[in-house]
Coordinates of C-alpha atoms and ligand atoms in Angstrom, one line a residue:
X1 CA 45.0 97.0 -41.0
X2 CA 46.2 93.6 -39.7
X3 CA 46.6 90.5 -40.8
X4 CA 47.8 87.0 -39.3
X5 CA 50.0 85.6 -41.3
X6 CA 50.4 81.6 -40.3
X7 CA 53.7 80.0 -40.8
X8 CA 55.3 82.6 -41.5
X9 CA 58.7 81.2 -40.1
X10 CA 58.1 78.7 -43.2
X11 CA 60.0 79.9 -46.5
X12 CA 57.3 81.4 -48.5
X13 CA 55.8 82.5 -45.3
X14 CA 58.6 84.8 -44.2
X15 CA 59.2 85.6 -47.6
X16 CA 55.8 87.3 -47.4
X17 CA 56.4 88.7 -43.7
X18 CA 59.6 90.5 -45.1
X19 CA 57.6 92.1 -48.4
X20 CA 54.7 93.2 -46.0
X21 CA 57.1 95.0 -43.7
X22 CA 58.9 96.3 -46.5
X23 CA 55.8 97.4 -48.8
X24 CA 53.0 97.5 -46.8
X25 CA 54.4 99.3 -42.8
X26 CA 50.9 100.6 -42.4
X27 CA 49.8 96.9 -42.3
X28 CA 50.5 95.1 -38.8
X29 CA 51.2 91.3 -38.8
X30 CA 50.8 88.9 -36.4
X31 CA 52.9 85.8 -36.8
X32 CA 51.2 82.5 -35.6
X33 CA 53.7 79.5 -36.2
X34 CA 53.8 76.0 -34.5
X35 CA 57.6 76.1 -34.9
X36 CA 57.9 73.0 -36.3
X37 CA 61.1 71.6 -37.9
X38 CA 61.2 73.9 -41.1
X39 CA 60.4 77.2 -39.0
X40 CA 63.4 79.3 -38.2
X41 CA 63.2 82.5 -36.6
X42 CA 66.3 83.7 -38.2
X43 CA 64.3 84.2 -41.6
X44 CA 63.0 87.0 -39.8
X45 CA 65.7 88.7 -38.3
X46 CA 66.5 91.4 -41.2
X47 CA 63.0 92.9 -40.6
X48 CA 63.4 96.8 -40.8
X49 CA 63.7 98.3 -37.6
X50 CA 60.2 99.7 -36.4
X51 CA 58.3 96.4 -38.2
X52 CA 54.9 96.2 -36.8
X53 CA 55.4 93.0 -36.1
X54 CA 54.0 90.3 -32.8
X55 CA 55.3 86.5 -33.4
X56 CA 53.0 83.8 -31.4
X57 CA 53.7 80.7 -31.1
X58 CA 50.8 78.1 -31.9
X59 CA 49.4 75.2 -34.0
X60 CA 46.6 76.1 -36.2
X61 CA 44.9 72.8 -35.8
X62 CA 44.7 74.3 -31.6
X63 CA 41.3 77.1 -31.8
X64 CA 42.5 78.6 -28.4
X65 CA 45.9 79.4 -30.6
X66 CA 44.0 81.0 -33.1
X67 CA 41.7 83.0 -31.3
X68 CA 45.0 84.0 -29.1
X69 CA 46.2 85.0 -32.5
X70 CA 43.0 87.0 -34.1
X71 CA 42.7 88.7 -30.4
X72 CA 40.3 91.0 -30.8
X73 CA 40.5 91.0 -34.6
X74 CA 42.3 91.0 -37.7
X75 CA 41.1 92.3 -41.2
X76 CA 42.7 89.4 -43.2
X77 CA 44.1 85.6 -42.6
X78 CA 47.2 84.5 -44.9
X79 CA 47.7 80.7 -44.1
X80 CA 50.9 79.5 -45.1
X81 CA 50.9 76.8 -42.1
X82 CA 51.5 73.6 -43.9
X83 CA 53.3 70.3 -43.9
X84 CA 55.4 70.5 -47.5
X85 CA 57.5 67.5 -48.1
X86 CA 56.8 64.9 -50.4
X87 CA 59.1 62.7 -49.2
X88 CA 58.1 63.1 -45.4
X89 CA 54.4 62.5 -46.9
X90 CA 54.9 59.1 -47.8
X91 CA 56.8 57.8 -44.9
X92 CA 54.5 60.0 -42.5
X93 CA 51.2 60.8 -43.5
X94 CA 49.5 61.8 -40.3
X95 CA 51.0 65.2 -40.1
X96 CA 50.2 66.5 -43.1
X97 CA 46.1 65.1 -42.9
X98 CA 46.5 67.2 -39.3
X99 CA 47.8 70.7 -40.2
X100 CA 46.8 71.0 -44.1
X101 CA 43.1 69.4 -43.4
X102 CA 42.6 70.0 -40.1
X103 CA 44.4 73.0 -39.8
X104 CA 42.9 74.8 -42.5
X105 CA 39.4 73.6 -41.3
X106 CA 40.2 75.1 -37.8
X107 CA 41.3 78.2 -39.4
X108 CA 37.7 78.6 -41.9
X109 CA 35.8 78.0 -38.5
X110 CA 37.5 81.4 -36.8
X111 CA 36.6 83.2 -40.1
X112 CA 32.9 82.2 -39.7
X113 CA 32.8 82.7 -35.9
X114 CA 34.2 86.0 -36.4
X115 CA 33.3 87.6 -39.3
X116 CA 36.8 87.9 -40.7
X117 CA 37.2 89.8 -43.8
X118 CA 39.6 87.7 -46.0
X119 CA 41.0 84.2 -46.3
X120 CA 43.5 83.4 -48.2
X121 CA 44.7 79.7 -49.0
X122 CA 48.3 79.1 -49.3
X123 CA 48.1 76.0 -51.8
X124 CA 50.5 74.2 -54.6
X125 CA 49.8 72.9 -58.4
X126 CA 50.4 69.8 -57.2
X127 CA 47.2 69.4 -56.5
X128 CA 46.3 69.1 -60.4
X129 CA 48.8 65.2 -60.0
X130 CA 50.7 64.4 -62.9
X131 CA 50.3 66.9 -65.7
X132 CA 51.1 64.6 -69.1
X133 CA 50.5 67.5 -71.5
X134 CA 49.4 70.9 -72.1
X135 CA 48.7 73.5 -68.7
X136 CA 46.4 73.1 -65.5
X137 CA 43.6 75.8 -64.9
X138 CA 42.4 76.5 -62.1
X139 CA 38.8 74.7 -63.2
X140 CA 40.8 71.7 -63.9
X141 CA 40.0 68.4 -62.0
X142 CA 41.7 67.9 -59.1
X143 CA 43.9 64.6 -59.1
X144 CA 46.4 64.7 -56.4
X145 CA 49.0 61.3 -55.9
X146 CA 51.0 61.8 -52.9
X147 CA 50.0 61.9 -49.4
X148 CA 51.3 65.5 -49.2
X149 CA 49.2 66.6 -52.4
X150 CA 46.2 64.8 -51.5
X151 CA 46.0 66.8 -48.0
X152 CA 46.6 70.2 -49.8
X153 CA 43.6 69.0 -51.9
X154 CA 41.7 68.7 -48.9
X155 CA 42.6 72.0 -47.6
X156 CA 41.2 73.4 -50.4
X157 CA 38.4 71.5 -50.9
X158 CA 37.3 72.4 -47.6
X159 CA 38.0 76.4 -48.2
X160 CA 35.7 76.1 -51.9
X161 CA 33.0 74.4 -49.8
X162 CA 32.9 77.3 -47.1
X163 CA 33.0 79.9 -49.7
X164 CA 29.8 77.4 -50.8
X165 CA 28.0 76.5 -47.8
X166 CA 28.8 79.6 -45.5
X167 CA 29.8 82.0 -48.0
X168 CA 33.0 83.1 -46.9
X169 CA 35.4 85.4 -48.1
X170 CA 38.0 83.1 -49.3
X171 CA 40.7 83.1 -52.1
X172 CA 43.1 80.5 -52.9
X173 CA 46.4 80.9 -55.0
X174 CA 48.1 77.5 -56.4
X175 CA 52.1 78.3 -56.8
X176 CA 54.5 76.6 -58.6
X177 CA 57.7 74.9 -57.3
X178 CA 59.8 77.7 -55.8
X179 CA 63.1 78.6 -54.9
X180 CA 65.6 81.5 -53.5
X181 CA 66.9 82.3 -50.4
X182 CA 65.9 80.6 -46.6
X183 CA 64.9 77.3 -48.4
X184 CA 65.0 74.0 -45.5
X185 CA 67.6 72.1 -47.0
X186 CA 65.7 69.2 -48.0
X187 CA 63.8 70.6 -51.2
X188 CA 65.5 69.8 -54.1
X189 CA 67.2 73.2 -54.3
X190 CA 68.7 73.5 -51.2
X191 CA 69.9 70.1 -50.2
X192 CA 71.6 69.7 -54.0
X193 CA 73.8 73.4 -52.7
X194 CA 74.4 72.4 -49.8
X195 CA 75.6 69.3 -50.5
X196 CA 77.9 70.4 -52.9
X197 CA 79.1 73.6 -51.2
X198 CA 80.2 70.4 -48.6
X199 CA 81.4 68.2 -52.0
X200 CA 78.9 65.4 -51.5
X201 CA 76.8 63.7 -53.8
X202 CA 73.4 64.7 -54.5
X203 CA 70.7 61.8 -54.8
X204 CA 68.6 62.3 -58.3
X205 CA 65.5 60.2 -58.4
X206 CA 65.1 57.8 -61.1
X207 CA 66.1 59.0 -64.9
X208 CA 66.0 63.2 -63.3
X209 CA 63.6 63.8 -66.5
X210 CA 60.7 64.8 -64.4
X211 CA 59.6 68.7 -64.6
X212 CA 58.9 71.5 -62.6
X213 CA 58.4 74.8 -63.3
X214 CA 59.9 76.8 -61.2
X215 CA 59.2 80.7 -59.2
X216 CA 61.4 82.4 -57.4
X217 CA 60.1 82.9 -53.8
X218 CA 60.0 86.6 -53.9
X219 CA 57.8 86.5 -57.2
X220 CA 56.0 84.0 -55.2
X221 CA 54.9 86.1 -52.1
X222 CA 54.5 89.2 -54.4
X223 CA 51.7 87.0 -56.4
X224 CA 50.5 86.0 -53.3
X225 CA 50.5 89.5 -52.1
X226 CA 48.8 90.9 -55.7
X227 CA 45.2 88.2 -55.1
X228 CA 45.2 89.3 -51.4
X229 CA 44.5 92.7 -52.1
X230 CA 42.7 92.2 -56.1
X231 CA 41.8 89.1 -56.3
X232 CA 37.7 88.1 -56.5
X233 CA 36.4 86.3 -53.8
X234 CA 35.5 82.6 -53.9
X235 CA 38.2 82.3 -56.9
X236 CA 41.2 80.3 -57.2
X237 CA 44.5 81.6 -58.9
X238 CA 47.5 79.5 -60.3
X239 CA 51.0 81.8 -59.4
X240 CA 53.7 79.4 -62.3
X241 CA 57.3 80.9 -62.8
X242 CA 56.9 79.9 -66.2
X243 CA 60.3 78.0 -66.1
X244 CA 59.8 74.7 -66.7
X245 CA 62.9 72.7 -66.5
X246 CA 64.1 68.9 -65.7
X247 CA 65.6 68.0 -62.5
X248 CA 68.7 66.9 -64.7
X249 CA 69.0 70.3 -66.0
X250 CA 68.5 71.9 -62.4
X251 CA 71.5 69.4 -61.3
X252 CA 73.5 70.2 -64.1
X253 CA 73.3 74.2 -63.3
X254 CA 73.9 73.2 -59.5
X255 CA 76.8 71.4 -60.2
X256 CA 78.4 74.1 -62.3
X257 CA 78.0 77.1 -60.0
X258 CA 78.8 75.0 -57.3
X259 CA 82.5 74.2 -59.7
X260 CA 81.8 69.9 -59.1
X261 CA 81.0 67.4 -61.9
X262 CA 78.2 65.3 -62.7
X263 CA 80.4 62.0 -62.5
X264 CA 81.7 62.7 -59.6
X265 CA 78.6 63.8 -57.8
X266 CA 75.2 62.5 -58.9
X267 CA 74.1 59.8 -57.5
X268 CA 71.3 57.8 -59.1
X269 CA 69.0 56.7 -56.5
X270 CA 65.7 55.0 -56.9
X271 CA 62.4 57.1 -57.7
X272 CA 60.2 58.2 -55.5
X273 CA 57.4 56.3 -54.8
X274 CA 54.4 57.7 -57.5
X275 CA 56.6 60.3 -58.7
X276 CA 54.5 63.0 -60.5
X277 CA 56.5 63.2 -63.6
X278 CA 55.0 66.6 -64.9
X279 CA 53.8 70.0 -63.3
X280 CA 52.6 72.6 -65.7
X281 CA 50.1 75.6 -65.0
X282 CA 48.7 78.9 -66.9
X283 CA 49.1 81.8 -65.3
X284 CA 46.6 84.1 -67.7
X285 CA 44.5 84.6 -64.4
X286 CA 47.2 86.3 -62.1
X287 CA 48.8 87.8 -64.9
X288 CA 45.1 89.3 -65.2
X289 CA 45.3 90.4 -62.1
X290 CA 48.6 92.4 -63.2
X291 CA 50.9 90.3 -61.9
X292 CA 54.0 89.0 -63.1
X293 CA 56.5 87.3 -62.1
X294 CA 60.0 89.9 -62.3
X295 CA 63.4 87.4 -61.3
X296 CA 64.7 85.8 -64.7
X297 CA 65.5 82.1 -63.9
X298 CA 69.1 81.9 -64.2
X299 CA 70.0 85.2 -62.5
X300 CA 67.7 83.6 -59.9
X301 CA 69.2 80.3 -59.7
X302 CA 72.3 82.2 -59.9
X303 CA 72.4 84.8 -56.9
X304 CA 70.3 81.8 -54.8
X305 CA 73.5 79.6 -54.7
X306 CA 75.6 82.2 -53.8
X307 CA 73.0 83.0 -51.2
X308 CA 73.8 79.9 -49.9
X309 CA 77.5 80.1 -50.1
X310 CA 77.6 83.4 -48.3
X311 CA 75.2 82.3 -45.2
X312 CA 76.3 78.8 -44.3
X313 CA 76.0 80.0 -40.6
X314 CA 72.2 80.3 -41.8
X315 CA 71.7 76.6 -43.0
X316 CA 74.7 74.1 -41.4
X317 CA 73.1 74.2 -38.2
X318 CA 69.7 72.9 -39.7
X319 CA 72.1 69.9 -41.5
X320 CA 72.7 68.2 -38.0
X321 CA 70.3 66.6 -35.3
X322 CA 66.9 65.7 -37.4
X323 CA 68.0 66.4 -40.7
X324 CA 70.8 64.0 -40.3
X325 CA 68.0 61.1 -38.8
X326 CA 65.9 61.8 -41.8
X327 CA 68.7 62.4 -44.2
X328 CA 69.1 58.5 -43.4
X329 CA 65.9 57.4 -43.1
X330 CA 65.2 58.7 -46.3
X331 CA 68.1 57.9 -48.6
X332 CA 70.2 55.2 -47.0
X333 CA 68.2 52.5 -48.8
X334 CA 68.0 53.9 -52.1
Ligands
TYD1 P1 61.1 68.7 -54.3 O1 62.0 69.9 -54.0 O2 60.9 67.7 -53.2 O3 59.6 69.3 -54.7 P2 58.3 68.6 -55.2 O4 58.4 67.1 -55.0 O5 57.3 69.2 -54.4 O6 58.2 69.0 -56.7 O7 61.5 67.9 -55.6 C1 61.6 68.6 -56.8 C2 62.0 67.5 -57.8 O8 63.3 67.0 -57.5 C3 61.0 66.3 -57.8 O9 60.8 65.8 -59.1 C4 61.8 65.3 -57.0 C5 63.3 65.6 -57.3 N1 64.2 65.3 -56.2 C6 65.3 64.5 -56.5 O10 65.6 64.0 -57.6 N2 66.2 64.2 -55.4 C7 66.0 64.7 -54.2 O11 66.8 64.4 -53.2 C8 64.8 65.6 -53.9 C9 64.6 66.1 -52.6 C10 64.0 65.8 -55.0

């Protein structure tokens, strides 16, 4: 067996790359990633020794890259290749309509073209928008607010109208907000340790009462991993952590593993623009599938920031340089 795994110097990506290698050795991976600003080899180095493993780089909006990639096949296509930021999305929107649209599109094409065998869709519950009450399934309309969302939208739009039109052998999984180790530091997660692990302030948006529910990355890849191999073709499948919490409550557990206090470092900044106020998804289908997630939030949340206080060779390099230019660009003025 092998499968290409795009963007799989992402987070969730290598998260996936390292549970392959460690579960699945018979399975060999090709790694096609543009090696854009988030990617980071070093998520990767802990593979176990004799990995089958070949790294290319490439865009997946570039056919010549993916046919490079699939060579002279591949039984399965994982595509985690994706623009991911919110905030990024609504000062540039361009990148995100290029690799989550166009990207995905040029990725359905080499299924058709060469008769791949699987296709799986790497997508987010964002794409359900604001959730006021109750839980997203994965029949519910689509109503996507940011720039970001509304490109993943359109990623999977296009992947339900090839399973249509072409009949192709597609699955999609829709994961909640995640979290654990190898995070870029500008998700909420991340950038709120790291900041205080350096004891600065961390920006909350607005009154910090929006919610997410939150999955632990290696939960997350496991799911992703479980409607690879089980899931039906053609159907979609929501992966939640099933721990919903507000982004006060997040900061509030942030700031006491990190030993700082809430006066002394929140900073209330102004919302987001559109802020979705409200994620919320049922699981029943994945669960159906047998899968569940395993890494109780707090323990999670727990042994993630001291991930992060015992590999800050890992993520102070990636707070210099272009972090810094967008760290400014996107909070000075709030
Ligand atoms: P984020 O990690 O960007 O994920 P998403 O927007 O995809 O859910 O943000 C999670 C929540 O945290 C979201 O409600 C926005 C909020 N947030 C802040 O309050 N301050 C910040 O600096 C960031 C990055 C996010």
């Amino acid at each position: 067996m092998r499968y290409l795994v795009t963007g799989g110097l992402g987070f969730i990506g290598s998260a996936f790359i390292r549970l392959l290698a460690a579960e699945r050795p018979e399975v060999e991976i090709v790694n096609l990633d543009a090696m854009t600003y988030a990617a980071n080899p070093a998520n990767l180095a802990q593979l176990p020794a004799g990995a089958r493993y070949r790294f290319l780089k490439g865009d997946i909006t570039d056919p010549a890259a993916v046919a490079e990639a699939i060579g002279d096949g591949i039984d399965a296509i994982v595509n985690f290749a994706a623009e991911t930021h919110v905030d990024r999305s609504i000062l540039d929107p361009e990148a995100f309509l290029r690799t989550d649209i166009l990207g995905t599109h040029t990725l359905l094409e080499a299924v058709r073209e060469r008769g791949i065998a699987r296709y799986l869709q790497v997508s987010t519950d964002e794409v359900y928008g604001d959730v006021e009450s109750g839980e997203s399934i994965e029949s519910s309309p689509l109503r996507p607010r940011s720039p970001y969302s509304a490109s993943k939208a359109g990623g999977d739009l296009q992947v339900l109208a090839y399973r249509t039109t072409y009949g192709l052998p597609v699955l999609i999984t829709r994961g909640s907000n995640t979290y654990g180790p190898y995070q870029y530091p500008e998700k909420l997660i991340p950038l709120f340790v790291t900041n205080l692990i350096d004891d600065q302030s961390v920006p909350l948006y607005g009154d910090g009462l929006q919610v997410r529910d939150w999955l632990h990355v290696e939960d997350h890849a496991r799911g992703i991993l479980g409607v690879l191999e089980r899931g039906e073709l053609g159907e979609v499948y929501n992966i939640g952590g099933g721990n919903p919490r507000t982004n006060i409550e997040i900061t509030r557990r942030l700031l006491e593993g990190c030993g700082r206090s809430f006066e002394s470092h929140v900073r209330h900044v102004a919302d987001r623009e559109g802020h979705d106020r409200r994620y919320a998804i049922s699981s029943a289908k994945a669960h159906a599938l047998g899968w569940r997630p395993q890494i109780d939030f707090e323990g999670g949340l727990e042994a993630t920031i001291a991930w992060y206080r015992e590999h800050e060779s890992w993520w102070r390099p990636l707070k210099s340089g272009e972090f810094l230019a967008y760290y400014q660009r996107q909070y000075a003025h709030r």
